[in-house]
Tab-separated table of C-alpha atoms and ligand atoms in Angstrom:
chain	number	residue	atom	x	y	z
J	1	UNK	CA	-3.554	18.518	-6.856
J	2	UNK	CA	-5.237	18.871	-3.731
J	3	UNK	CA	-4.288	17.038	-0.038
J	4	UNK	CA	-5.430	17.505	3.673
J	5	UNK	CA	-3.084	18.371	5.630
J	6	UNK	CA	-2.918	19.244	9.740
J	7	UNK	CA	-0.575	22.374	10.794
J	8	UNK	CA	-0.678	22.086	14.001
J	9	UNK	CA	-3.628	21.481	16.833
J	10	UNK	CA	-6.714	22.533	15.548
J	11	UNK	CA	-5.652	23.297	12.196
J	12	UNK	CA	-6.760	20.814	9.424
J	13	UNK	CA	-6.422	22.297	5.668
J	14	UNK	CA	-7.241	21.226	2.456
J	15	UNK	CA	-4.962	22.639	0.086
J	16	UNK	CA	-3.130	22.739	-3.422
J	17	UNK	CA	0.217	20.746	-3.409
J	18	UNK	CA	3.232	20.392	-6.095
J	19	UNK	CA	2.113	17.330	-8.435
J	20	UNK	CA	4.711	14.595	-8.229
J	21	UNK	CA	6.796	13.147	-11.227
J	22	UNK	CA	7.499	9.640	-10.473
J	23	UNK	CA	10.568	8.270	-9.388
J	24	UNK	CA	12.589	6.389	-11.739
J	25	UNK	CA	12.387	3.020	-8.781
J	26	UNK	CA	9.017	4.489	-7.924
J	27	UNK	CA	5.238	3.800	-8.891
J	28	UNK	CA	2.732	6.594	-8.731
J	29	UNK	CA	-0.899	5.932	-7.476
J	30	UNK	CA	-3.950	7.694	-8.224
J	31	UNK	CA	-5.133	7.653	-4.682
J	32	UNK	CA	-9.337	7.007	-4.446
J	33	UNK	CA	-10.475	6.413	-0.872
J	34	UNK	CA	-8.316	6.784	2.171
J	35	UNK	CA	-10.360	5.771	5.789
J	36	UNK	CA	-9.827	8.309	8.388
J	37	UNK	CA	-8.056	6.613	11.794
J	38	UNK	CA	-8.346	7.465	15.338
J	39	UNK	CA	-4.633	8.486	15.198
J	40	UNK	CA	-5.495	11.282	11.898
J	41	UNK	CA	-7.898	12.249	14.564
J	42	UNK	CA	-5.673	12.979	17.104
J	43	UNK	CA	-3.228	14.942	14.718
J	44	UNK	CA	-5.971	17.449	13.510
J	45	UNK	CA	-7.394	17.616	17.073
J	46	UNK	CA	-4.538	17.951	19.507
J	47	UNK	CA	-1.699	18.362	16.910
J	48	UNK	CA	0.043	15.357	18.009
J	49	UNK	CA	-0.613	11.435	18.493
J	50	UNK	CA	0.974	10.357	22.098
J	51	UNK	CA	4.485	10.810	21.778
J	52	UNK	CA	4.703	12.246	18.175
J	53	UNK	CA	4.267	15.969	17.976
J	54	UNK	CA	3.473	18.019	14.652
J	55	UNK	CA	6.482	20.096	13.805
J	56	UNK	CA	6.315	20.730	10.467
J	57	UNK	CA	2.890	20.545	8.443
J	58	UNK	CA	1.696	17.125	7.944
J	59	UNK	CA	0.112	15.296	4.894
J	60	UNK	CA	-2.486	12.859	6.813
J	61	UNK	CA	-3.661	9.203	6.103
J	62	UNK	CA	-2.542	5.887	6.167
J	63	UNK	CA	-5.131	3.639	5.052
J	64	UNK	CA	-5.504	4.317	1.451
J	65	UNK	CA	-6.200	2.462	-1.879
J	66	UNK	CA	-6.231	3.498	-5.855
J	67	UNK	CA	-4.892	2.640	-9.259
J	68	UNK	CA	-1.508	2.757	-10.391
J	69	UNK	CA	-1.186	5.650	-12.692
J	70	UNK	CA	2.108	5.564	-13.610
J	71	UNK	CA	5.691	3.850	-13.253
J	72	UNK	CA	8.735	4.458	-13.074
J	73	UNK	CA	11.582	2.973	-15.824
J	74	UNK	CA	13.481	1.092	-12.988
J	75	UNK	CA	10.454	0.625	-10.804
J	76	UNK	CA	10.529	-3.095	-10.442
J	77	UNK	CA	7.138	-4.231	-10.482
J	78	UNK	CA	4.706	-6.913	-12.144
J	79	UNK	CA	1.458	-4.331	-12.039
J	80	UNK	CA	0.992	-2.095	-14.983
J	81	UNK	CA	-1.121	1.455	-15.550
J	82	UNK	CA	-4.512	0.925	-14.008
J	83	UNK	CA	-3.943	-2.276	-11.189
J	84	UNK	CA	-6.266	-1.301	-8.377
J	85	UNK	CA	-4.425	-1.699	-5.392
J	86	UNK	CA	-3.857	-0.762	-1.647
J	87	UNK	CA	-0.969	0.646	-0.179
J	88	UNK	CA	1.587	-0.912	2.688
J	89	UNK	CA	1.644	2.413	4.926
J	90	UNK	CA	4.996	1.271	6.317
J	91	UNK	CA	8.504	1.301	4.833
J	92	UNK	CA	10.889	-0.222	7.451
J	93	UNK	CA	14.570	0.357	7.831
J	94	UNK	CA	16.173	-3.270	8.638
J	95	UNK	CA	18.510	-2.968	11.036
J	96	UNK	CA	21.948	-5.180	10.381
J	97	UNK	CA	20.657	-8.549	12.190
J	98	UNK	CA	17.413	-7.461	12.724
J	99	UNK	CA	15.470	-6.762	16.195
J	100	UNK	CA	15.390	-9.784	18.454
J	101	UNK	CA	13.375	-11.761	15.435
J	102	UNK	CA	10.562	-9.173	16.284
J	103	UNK	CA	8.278	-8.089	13.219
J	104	UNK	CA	8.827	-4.866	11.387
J	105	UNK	CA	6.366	-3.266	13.124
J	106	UNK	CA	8.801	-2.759	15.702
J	107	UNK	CA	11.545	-2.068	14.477
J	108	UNK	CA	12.952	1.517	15.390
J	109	UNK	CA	13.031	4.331	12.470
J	110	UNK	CA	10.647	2.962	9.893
J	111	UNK	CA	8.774	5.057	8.552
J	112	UNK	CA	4.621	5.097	8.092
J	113	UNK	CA	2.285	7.652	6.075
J	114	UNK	CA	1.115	10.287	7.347
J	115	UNK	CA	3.519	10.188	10.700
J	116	UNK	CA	4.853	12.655	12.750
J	117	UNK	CA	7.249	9.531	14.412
J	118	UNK	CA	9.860	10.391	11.473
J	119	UNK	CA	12.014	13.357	11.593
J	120	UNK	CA	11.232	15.064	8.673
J	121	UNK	CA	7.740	13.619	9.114
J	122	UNK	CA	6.527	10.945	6.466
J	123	UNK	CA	3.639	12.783	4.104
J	124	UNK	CA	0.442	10.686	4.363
J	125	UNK	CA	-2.168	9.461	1.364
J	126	UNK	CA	-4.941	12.074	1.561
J	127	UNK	CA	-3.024	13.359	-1.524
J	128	UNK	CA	-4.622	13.105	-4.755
J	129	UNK	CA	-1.246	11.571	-6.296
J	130	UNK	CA	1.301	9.760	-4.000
J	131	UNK	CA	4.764	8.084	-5.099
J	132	UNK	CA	5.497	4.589	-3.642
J	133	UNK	CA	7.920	1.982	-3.605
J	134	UNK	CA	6.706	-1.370	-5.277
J	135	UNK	CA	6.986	-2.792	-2.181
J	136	UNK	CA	4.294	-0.943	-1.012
J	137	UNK	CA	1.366	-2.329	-3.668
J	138	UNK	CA	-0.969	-4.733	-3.197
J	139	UNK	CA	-2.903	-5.589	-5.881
J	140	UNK	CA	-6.169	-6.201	-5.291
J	141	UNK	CA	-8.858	-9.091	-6.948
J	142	UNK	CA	-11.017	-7.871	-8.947
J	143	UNK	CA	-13.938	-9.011	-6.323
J	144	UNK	CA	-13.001	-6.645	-3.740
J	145	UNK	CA	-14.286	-3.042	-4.529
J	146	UNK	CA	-11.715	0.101	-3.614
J	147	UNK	CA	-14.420	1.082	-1.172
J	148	UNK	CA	-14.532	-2.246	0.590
J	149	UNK	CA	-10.793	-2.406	0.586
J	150	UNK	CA	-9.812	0.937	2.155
J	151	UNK	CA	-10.572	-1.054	5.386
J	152	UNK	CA	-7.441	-3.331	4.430
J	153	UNK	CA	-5.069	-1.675	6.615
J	154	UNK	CA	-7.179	-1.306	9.779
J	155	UNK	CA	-8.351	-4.884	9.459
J	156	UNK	CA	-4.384	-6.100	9.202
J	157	UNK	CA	-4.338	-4.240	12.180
J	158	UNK	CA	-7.572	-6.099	13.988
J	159	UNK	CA	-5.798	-9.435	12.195
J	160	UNK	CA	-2.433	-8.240	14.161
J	161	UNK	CA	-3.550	-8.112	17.491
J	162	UNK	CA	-5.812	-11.036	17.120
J	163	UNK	CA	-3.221	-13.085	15.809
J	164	UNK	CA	-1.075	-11.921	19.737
J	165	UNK	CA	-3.646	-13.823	21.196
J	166	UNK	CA	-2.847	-17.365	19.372
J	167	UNK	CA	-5.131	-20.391	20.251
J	168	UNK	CA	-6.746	-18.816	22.840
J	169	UNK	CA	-9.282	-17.154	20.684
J	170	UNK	CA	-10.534	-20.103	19.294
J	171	UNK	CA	-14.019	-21.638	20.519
J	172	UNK	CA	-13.783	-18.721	22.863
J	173	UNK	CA	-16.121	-16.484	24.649
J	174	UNK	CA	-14.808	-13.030	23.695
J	175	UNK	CA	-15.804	-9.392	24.770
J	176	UNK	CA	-14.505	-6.762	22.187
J	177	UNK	CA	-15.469	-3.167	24.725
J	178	UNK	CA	-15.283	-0.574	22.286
J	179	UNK	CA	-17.307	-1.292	19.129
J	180	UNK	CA	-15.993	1.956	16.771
J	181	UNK	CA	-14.421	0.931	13.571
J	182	UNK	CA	-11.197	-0.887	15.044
J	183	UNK	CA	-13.571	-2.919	17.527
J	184	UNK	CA	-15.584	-4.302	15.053
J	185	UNK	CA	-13.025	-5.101	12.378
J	186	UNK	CA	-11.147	-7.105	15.453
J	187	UNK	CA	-14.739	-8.754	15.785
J	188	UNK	CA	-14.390	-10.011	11.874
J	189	UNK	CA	-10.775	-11.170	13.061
J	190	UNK	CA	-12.199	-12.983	15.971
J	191	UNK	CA	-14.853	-14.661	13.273
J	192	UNK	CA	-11.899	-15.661	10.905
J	193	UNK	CA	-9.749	-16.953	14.150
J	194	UNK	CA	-12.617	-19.359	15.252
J	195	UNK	CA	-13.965	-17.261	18.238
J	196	UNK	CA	-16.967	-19.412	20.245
J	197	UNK	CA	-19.148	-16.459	20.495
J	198	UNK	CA	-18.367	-12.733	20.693
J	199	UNK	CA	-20.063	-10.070	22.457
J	200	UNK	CA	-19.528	-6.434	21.542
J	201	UNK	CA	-19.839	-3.436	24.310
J	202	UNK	CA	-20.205	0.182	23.771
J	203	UNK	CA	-22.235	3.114	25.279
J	204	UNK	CA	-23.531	4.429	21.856
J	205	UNK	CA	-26.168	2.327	20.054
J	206	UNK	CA	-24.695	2.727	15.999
J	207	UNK	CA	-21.537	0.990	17.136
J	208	UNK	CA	-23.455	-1.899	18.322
J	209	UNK	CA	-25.573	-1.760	15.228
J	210	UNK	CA	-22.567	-2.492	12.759
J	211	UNK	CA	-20.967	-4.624	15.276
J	212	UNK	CA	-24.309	-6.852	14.617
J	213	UNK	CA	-23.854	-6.386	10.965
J	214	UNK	CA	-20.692	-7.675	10.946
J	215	UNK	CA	-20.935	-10.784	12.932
J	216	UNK	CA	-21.096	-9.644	16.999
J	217	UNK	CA	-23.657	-12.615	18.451
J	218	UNK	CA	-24.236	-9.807	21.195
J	219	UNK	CA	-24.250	-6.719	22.031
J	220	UNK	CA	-24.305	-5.006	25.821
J	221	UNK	CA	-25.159	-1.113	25.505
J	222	UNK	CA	-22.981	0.334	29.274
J	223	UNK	CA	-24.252	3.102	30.710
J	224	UNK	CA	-27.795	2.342	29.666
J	225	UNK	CA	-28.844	-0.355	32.186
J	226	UNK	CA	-26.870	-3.352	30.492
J	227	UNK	CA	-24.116	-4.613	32.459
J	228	UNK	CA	-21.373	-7.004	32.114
J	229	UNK	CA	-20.960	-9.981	33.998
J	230	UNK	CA	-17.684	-9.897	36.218
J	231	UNK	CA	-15.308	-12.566	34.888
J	232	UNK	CA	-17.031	-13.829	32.668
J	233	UNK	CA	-14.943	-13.617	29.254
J	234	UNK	CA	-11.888	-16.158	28.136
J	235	UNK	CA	-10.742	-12.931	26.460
J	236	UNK	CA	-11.520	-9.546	26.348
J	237	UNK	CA	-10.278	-6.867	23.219
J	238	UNK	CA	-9.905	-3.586	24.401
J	239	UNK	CA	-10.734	-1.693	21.471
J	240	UNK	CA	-12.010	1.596	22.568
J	241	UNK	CA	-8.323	3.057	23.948
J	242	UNK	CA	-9.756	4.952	26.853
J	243	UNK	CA	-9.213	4.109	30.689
J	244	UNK	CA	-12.942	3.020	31.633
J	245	UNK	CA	-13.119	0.454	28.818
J	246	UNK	CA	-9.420	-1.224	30.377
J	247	UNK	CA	-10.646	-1.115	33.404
J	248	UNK	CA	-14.267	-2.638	32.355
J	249	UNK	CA	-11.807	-5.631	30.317
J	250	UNK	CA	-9.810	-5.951	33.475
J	251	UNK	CA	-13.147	-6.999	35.549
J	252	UNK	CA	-14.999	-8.826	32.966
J	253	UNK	CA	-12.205	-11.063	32.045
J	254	UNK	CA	-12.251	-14.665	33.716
J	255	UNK	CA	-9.820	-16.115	36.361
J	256	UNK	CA	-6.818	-17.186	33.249
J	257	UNK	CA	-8.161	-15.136	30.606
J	258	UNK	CA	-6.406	-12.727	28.766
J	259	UNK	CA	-6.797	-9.089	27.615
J	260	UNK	CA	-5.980	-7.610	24.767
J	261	UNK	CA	-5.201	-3.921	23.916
J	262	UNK	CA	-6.145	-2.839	20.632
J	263	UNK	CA	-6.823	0.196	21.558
J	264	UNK	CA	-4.303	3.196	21.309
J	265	UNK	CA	-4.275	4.317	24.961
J	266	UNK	CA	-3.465	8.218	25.858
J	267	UNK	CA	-0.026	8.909	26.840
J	268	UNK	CA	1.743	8.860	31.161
J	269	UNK	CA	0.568	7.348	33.857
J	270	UNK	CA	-3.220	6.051	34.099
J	271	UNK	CA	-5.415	5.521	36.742
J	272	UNK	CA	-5.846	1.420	36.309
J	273	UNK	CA	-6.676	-1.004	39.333
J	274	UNK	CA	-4.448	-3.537	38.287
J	275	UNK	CA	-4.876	-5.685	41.428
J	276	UNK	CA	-7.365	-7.526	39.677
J	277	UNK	CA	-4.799	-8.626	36.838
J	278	UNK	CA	-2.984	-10.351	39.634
J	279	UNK	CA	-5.192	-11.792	41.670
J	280	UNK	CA	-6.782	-13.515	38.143
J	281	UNK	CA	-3.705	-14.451	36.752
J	282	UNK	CA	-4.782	-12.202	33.991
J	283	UNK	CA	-2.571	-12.233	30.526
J	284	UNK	CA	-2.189	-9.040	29.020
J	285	UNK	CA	-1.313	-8.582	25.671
J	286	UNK	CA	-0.076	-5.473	23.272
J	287	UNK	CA	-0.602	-4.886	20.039
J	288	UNK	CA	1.476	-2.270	17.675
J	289	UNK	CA	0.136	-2.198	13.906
J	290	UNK	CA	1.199	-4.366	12.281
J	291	UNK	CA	3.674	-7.078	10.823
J	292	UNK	CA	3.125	-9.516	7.886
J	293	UNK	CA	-1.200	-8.933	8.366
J	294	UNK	CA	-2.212	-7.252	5.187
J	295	UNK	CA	-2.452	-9.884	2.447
J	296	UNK	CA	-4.550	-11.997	4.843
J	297	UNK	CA	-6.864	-8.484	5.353
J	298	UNK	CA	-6.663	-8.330	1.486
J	299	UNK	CA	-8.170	-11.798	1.110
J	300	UNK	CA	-10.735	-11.510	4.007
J	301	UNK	CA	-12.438	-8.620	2.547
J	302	UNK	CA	-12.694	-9.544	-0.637
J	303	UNK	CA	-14.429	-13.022	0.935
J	304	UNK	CA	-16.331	-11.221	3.519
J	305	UNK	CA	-18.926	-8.249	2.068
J	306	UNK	CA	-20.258	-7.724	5.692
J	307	UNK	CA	-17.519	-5.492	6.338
J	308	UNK	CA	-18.725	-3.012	4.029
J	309	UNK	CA	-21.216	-1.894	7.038
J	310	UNK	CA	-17.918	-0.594	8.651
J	311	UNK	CA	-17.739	2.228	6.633
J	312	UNK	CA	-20.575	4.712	7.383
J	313	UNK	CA	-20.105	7.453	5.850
J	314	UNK	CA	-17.913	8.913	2.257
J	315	UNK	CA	-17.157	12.720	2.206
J	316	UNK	CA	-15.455	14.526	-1.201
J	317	UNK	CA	-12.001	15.576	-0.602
J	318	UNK	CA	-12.976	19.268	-0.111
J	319	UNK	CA	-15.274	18.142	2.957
J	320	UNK	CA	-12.808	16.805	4.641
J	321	UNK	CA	-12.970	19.264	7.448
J	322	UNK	CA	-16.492	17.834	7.920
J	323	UNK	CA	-15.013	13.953	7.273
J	324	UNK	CA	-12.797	14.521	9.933
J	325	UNK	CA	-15.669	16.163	12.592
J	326	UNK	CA	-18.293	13.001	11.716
J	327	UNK	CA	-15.329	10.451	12.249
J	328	UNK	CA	-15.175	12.155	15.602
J	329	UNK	CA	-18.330	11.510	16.505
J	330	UNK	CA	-18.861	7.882	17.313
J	331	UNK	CA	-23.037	8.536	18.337
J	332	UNK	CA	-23.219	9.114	13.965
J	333	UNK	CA	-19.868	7.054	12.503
J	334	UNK	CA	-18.096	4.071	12.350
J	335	UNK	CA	-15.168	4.177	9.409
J	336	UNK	CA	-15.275	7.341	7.301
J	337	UNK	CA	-13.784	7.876	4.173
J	338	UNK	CA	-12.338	10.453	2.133
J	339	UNK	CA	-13.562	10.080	-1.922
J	340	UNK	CA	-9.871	11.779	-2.731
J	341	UNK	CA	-10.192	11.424	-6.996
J	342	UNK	CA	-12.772	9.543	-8.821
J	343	UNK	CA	-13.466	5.585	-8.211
J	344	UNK	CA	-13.207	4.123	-11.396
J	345	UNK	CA	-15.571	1.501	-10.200
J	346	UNK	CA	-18.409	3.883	-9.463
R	401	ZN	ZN1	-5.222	3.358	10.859
């Protein structure tokens, strides 16, 4: 069997691996799309995502989905041979007590597919076979096609942050700057959370395009003569994760508004006027994966077909090199996907 792996900065391979033989508590999934993030980007680029380095090679992907193929005699589960499902990227380690009543998502020393944060790292799902704990499944209804739902985990993301900003999103006027893949799942978050109206911003016209697709009521293009008007959002979601699209939230954002980051920004210091966040009375929210969100992402795709124009693009598993180079390239992508074995469905 086959999986994409990154050695090191520049080094992305797709190449033979052992096969697995299922755990006796574990359940092994044919794996059939898995979505390329912004953070397998960064590990095949740079060789590291912010503060986790590449020390050993690394197995990428997080957001995948497939059929159960087989499972093991203690494996406690209700699913049998076949159940199309997605996979929970994260297994956490509970700590005795648990952190402050804070979600797993941050709670030190779990683990998450496809990681360099664990020490040895945790192998990701751009593996044609990967071993699970039941935990991990979620089965999927029968309306919601594998393709659809490899957006699951990035949308529990979107449904994550969104859900920081509580009653403030609803009937609002919301700016999501940044309208790549994360940007506009957060806009079909902001639709499910009773946004007013929301108003995408990018400086590349296909981002706006499938932000319209998928529910944006407008759409400013920066840098080509469109502006935004200073203080003029309840809430702004920073989706993009670079400094000029912060800074453009910070000023767009109304006197009591709040901002959102979404976006993974680089690691150190940045050069952001925060004066403005002051003066404003500005809120300012994170957002780290996420918690309890991917049932609810489940459900809302499987209701909501729109977000199929998310995904632009699905490459075979031995074009992955090429997957990972369009994904790059917001002017010709939104969500890619790796095909990794065949989609029963197709
Ligand atoms: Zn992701």
């Amino acid at each position: 069997m086959k999986a994409v792996i990154a050695h090191g900065e520049g080094d992305l391979r797709v190449e033979p691996v052992e096969p697995v033989v299922v755990s006796p508590d574990r359940v092994l999934v044919r794996v059939v799309y898995g979505g390329i993030c912004g953070s397998d980007l960064h590990y095949a680029k740079e060789g590291r995502n912010g503060a986790y380095v590449i020390k050993t090679p690394l197995t990428l992907g997080h957001e995948v989905v497939g059929v159960v193929h087989d499972i093991g005699p203690a494996a406690e589960t209700s699913l049998g041979v076949g159940a199309k499902v997605a996979i929970h990227p994260a297994r956490p380690t509970p700590l005795p007590g648990g952190v402050h009543g804070a979600g797993f998502n941050l709670t030190p020393g779990g683990s998450y597919l496809g990681s360099a944060s664990t020490d040895p790292h945790t192998q990701g799902g751009f593996v044609e076979f990967l071993e699970v704990t039941p935990e991990q499944l979620r089965e999927l209804p029968d309306s919601l096609p594998l393709r659809r739902a490899a957006l699951s985990e990035p949308l529990a993301v979107a449904l994550h942050g969104i859900g920081r900003l509580g009653e403030r999103v609803r009937g609002a006027n919301v700016l999501v700057s940044g309208a790549g893949p994360i940007g506009c799942l957060a806009i079909i978050a902001l639709r499910a959370a009773g946004a007013g109206r929301v108003v995408a911003a990018d400086l590349q016209g296909l981002p706006l395009e499938v932000a319209r697709e998928v529910g944006a009521d407008d759409v400013v293009r920066l840098g080509a003569g469109e502006r935004l008007e200073p203080g003029s959002f309840d809430v702004v979601v920073e989706a993009a994760g670079v400094v000029p699209s912060l800074v453009a939230a910070l000023d767009a954002v109304r006197p009591g508004g709040s901002v959102l980051q979404l976006g993974m920004l680089p690691a150190g210091p940045l050069p952001i006027p925060m004066a403005g966040l002051i003066a404003k009375e500005v809120t300012l929210f994170g957002s780290q994966r996420f918690d309890v969100e991917l049932d609810a992402a489940v459900a809302l795709l499987a209701a909501d077909p729109r977000a199929e124009a998310v995904i632009t693009q699905v490459f075979g598993i031995d074009e992955a090199k090429e997957a990972f180079a369009c994904a790059a390239d917001s002017s010709r992508s939104s969500k890619v996907l790796i095909n990794i074995s065949e989609d029963p469905e197709k």
